[in-house]
Amino acid sequence: MNYDFTIVVPVYNEEDNLLRVETELLAYTKKALKKTKILFVNDGSKDKSQELIELIAHRNPEFSFISFEENRGLSAAIKAGFDYTETPLVGYIDSDLQTAPEDFNLLLQHIGNHELVTGVRANRKDSFVKNMSSTIANGIRRSFTHDGMDDTGCPLKVIKTDYAKRIPMFKGLHRFLPAMILLQNGKIKQIPVQHFPRVAGEAKFGVWNRLLGPLMDCFAYLWMKKKYISYTVAKQG
């Protein structure tokens, strides 16, 4: 089948959420603005996630998967998803489904004139500590990148695949995707999306890696920005 849009779903020990992911993403494919497929990236899960992923992919042609030999982190899972995407558009959503697949349609409405469209979580349903640490981290990151984005940690994004594949990923760079599109002279936009509390499984990030991690990554981003190679071909013969 000719698909236009691939949704990457990073997975790490999410066995309690995967059947709900199957139900909600399958329902989304029936009303998606683009012909949509789903790619699970199993980041070395130690529970029954891989077993469930294979079951879901076996009974639904819209689903496929890749599985890491060992846990490599969220940025690696997202990069692998980009690497294995063959459609013109790629997006991703967390397997905890704290954002709604249906909101991809809000982002897809704007992707024609932009290279990346990201959600910004309205009325976040997280704890006070989690919300505050994310707000501080976003402020720190914004002061380094000047990308104008309020919520780069929002796990709901759509990107033109050729731009996504050119991002030189490193650990933590999933927080800098809009900034990396700007380095390619692409256009970015943020759209308010729904947010829900986690109903199953455990959060993989705490206060420590929401604050210290992003601060350290900001310096890595500045180094990359200084060394980043970007060019435009004016004529070819």
Coordinates of N, CA and C in Angstrom, one line a residue, residues 74-181:
L74 N 15.5 7.3 24.3 CA 14.5 7.8 23.5 C 15.0 8.4 22.2
S75 N 16.1 9.2 22.3 CA 16.6 9.8 21.1 C 17.0 8.8 20.1
A76 N 17.6 7.7 20.5 CA 18.0 6.7 19.6 C 16.8 6.0 18.9
A77 N 15.8 5.8 19.7 CA 14.5 5.2 19.2 C 13.9 6.1 18.1
I78 N 13.9 7.4 18.4 CA 13.3 8.3 17.4 C 14.2 8.4 16.2
K79 N 15.5 8.4 16.3 CA 16.4 8.4 15.2 C 16.2 7.2 14.3
A80 N 16.1 6.0 15.0 CA 15.8 4.8 14.2 C 14.5 4.8 13.5
G81 N 13.5 5.4 14.1 CA 12.2 5.6 13.4 C 12.3 6.4 12.2
F82 N 13.1 7.5 12.3 CA 13.3 8.4 11.1 C 14.1 7.6 10.0
D83 N 15.1 6.8 10.5 CA 16.0 6.1 9.5 C 15.2 5.1 8.7
Y84 N 14.2 4.4 9.4 CA 13.4 3.4 8.8 C 12.1 3.8 8.1
T85 N 11.9 5.1 8.1 CA 10.7 5.7 7.5 C 10.9 5.9 6.0
E86 N 9.9 5.5 5.2 CA 10.0 5.6 3.8 C 8.9 6.5 3.2
T87 N 8.1 7.1 4.1 CA 7.0 7.9 3.6 C 7.5 9.4 3.6
P88 N 6.8 10.3 2.9 CA 7.2 11.7 2.8 C 7.1 12.4 4.1
L89 N 6.2 12.0 5.0 CA 6.0 12.6 6.3 C 6.2 11.6 7.4
V90 N 6.8 12.0 8.5 CA 7.0 11.2 9.7 C 6.6 12.0 10.9
G91 N 6.0 11.3 11.9 CA 5.7 11.9 13.2 C 6.0 10.9 14.3
Y92 N 5.8 11.3 15.5 CA 5.9 10.3 16.6 C 5.0 10.7 17.7
I93 N 4.7 9.7 18.5 CA 3.8 9.8 19.7 C 4.3 8.8 20.7
D94 N 4.3 9.2 22.0 CA 4.7 8.3 23.1 C 3.7 7.2 23.3
S95 N 4.2 6.0 23.7 CA 3.3 4.9 23.8 C 2.5 5.0 25.1
D96 N 2.7 6.0 26.0 CA 1.8 6.2 27.1 C 0.5 6.8 26.7
L97 N 0.4 7.4 25.5 CA -0.8 8.0 25.0 C -1.3 9.1 25.9
Q98 N -0.4 9.9 26.4 CA -0.8 11.1 27.1 C -1.2 12.3 26.1
T99 N -0.9 12.0 24.8 CA -1.4 12.9 23.8 C -2.3 12.0 22.9
A100 N -3.2 12.7 22.1 CA -4.3 12.0 21.4 C -3.8 11.8 19.9
P101 N -3.9 10.6 19.4 CA -3.5 10.4 18.0 C -4.4 11.3 17.0
E102 N -5.6 11.5 17.4 CA -6.5 12.3 16.5 C -6.0 13.7 16.3
D103 N -5.1 14.2 17.2 CA -4.6 15.5 17.1 C -3.5 15.6 16.0
F104 N -3.0 14.5 15.5 CA -2.1 14.5 14.4 C -2.8 15.3 13.2
N105 N -4.1 15.2 13.1 CA -4.8 15.9 12.0 C -4.7 17.4 12.2
L106 N -4.6 17.9 13.4 CA -4.4 19.3 13.6 C -3.0 19.7 13.1
L107 N -2.0 18.9 13.3 CA -0.7 19.2 12.8 C -0.5 19.1 11.3
L108 N -1.2 18.0 10.8 CA -1.1 17.8 9.4 C -1.7 18.9 8.5
Q109 N -2.6 19.6 9.1 CA -3.2 20.7 8.4 C -2.2 21.8 8.0
H110 N -1.1 21.9 8.8 CA -0.2 23.0 8.6 C 1.2 22.5 8.0
I111 N 1.4 21.2 7.8 CA 2.7 20.7 7.4 C 3.0 21.1 6.0
G112 N 2.0 21.5 5.2 CA 2.3 21.8 3.8 C 3.2 23.1 3.7
N113 N 3.0 24.0 4.6 CA 3.8 25.3 4.6 C 5.0 25.3 5.6
H114 N 5.2 24.2 6.3 CA 6.2 24.1 7.3 C 6.9 22.8 7.2
E115 N 8.1 22.7 7.7 CA 8.9 21.5 7.7 C 8.7 20.7 9.0
L116 N 8.3 21.3 10.1 CA 8.0 20.7 11.3 C 6.8 21.4 12.0
V117 N 5.8 20.6 12.4 CA 4.7 21.1 13.2 C 4.7 20.3 14.5
T118 N 4.7 21.0 15.6 CA 4.8 20.3 16.9 C 3.6 20.7 17.8
G119 N 3.1 19.8 18.6 CA 2.1 20.1 19.6 C 2.6 20.8 20.7
V120 N 1.8 21.6 21.4 CA 2.1 22.2 22.7 C 1.0 21.8 23.6
R121 N 1.3 21.1 24.7 CA 0.3 20.5 25.5 C -0.5 21.6 26.3
A122 N -1.8 21.7 26.0 CA -2.6 22.6 26.7 C -3.2 21.9 28.0
N123 N -3.3 22.7 29.1 CA -3.9 22.1 30.3 C -3.2 20.8 30.7
R124 N -1.9 20.8 30.9 CA -1.2 19.6 31.2 C -1.7 18.9 32.4
K125 N -1.8 17.6 32.3 CA -2.4 16.8 33.4 C -1.3 16.1 34.2
D126 N -0.1 16.7 34.3 CA 1.0 16.1 35.1 C 1.0 16.7 36.5
S127 N 1.9 16.2 37.3 CA 2.0 16.7 38.7 C 2.7 18.1 38.6
F128 N 2.5 18.8 39.7 CA 3.1 20.2 39.8 C 4.6 20.1 39.6
V129 N 5.3 19.2 40.2 CA 6.7 19.1 40.1 C 7.1 18.8 38.7
K130 N 6.4 17.9 38.0 CA 6.8 17.6 36.6 C 6.5 18.8 35.7
N131 N 5.4 19.5 35.9 CA 5.1 20.6 35.1 C 6.1 21.8 35.3
M132 N 6.5 22.0 36.6 CA 7.4 23.1 36.9 C 8.8 22.8 36.3
S133 N 9.3 21.5 36.5 CA 10.6 21.1 36.0 C 10.6 21.3 34.4
S134 N 9.5 20.9 33.8 CA 9.4 21.0 32.3 C 9.4 22.5 31.9
T135 N 8.7 23.3 32.6 CA 8.7 24.8 32.3 C 10.1 25.4 32.4
I136 N 10.8 25.0 33.5 CA 12.2 25.6 33.7 C 13.1 25.1 32.6
A137 N 13.0 23.8 32.3 CA 13.8 23.2 31.2 C 13.6 23.8 29.9
N138 N 12.3 24.1 29.6 CA 12.0 24.7 28.3 C 12.5 26.1 28.2
G139 N 12.4 26.8 29.4 CA 13.0 28.2 29.4 C 14.5 28.2 29.2
I140 N 15.2 27.3 29.8 CA 16.6 27.2 29.6 C 17.0 26.9 28.1
R141 N 16.3 25.9 27.6 CA 16.5 25.5 26.2 C 16.2 26.6 25.2
R142 N 15.1 27.3 25.5 CA 14.7 28.4 24.6 C 15.7 29.5 24.6
S143 N 16.4 29.8 25.7 CA 17.4 30.8 25.8 C 18.6 30.5 25.0
F144 N 18.9 29.2 24.8 CA 20.0 28.8 24.0 C 19.7 28.7 22.5
T145 N 18.5 28.2 22.2 CA 18.1 27.9 20.8 C 17.4 29.1 20.1
H146 N 16.7 29.9 20.9 CA 15.9 31.0 20.3 C 14.9 30.4 19.2
D147 N 14.3 29.2 19.5 CA 13.4 28.6 18.5 C 12.0 29.1 18.7
G148 N 11.7 29.8 19.8 CA 10.3 30.3 20.0 C 9.3 29.2 20.4
M149 N 9.8 28.0 20.7 CA 8.9 26.9 21.0 C 8.6 26.8 22.5
D150 N 7.4 26.6 22.9 CA 7.0 26.6 24.3 C 7.1 25.2 25.0
D151 N 7.1 24.1 24.2 CA 7.0 22.8 24.7 C 7.6 21.8 23.8
T152 N 8.9 21.8 23.6 CA 9.6 20.9 22.7 C 9.5 19.4 23.2
G153 N 9.2 19.2 24.5 CA 9.0 17.9 25.0 C 7.7 17.2 24.6
C154 N 6.8 18.0 24.0 CA 5.5 17.4 23.6 C 5.7 16.2 22.7
P155 N 5.2 15.0 23.0 CA 5.5 13.8 22.2 C 4.4 13.7 21.1
L156 N 4.2 14.8 20.3 CA 3.3 14.8 19.2 C 3.9 15.7 18.2
K157 N 4.5 15.2 17.1 CA 5.2 16.0 16.1 C 5.0 15.4 14.7
V158 N 5.0 16.3 13.7 CA 5.0 15.9 12.3 C 6.1 16.6 11.6
I159 N 6.9 15.9 10.9 CA 8.1 16.4 10.2 C 8.2 15.9 8.8
K160 N 8.6 16.8 7.8 CA 8.9 16.3 6.5 C 10.1 15.3 6.6
T161 N 10.0 14.1 6.1 CA 11.0 13.1 6.3 C 12.4 13.4 5.8
D162 N 12.5 14.1 4.7 CA 13.8 14.5 4.2 C 14.6 15.4 5.2
Y163 N 13.8 16.2 5.9 CA 14.4 17.1 6.9 C 14.8 16.2 8.2
A164 N 13.9 15.4 8.5 CA 14.1 14.5 9.7 C 15.3 13.7 9.6
K165 N 15.5 13.1 8.4 CA 16.7 12.2 8.1 C 18.0 13.0 8.2
R166 N 18.0 14.3 8.0 CA 19.2 15.1 8.0 C 19.6 15.5 9.4
I167 N 18.8 15.3 10.4 CA 19.1 15.7 11.7 C 20.2 14.8 12.3
P168 N 21.4 15.3 12.7 CA 22.4 14.5 13.2 C 22.2 14.2 14.7
M169 N 21.4 13.2 15.0 CA 20.9 13.0 16.3 C 22.0 12.6 17.3
F170 N 21.9 13.1 18.6 CA 22.7 12.7 19.7 C 21.7 12.5 20.9
K171 N 22.2 11.9 21.9 CA 21.3 11.6 23.1 C 20.8 13.0 23.6
G172 N 19.5 13.0 23.8 CA 18.8 14.3 24.3 C 18.4 15.2 23.2
L173 N 18.7 14.9 21.9 CA 18.4 15.8 20.8 C 16.9 15.8 20.5
H174 N 16.1 14.8 21.0 CA 14.7 14.8 20.8 C 14.0 16.1 21.3
R175 N 14.7 16.8 22.3 CA 14.2 18.0 22.8 C 14.5 19.2 21.9
F176 N 15.4 19.0 20.9 CA 15.8 20.1 20.0 C 15.4 20.0 18.6
L177 N 14.4 19.1 18.3 CA 14.0 18.9 16.9 C 13.6 20.2 16.2
P178 N 12.8 21.1 16.8 CA 12.5 22.3 16.1 C 13.8 23.1 15.8
A179 N 14.7 23.2 16.7 CA 15.9 24.0 16.5 C 16.7 23.4 15.4
M180 N 16.7 22.1 15.3 CA 17.5 21.4 14.2 C 16.9 21.6 12.9
I181 N 15.6 21.8 12.8 CA 14.9 22.1 11.6 C 15.3 23.6 11.1

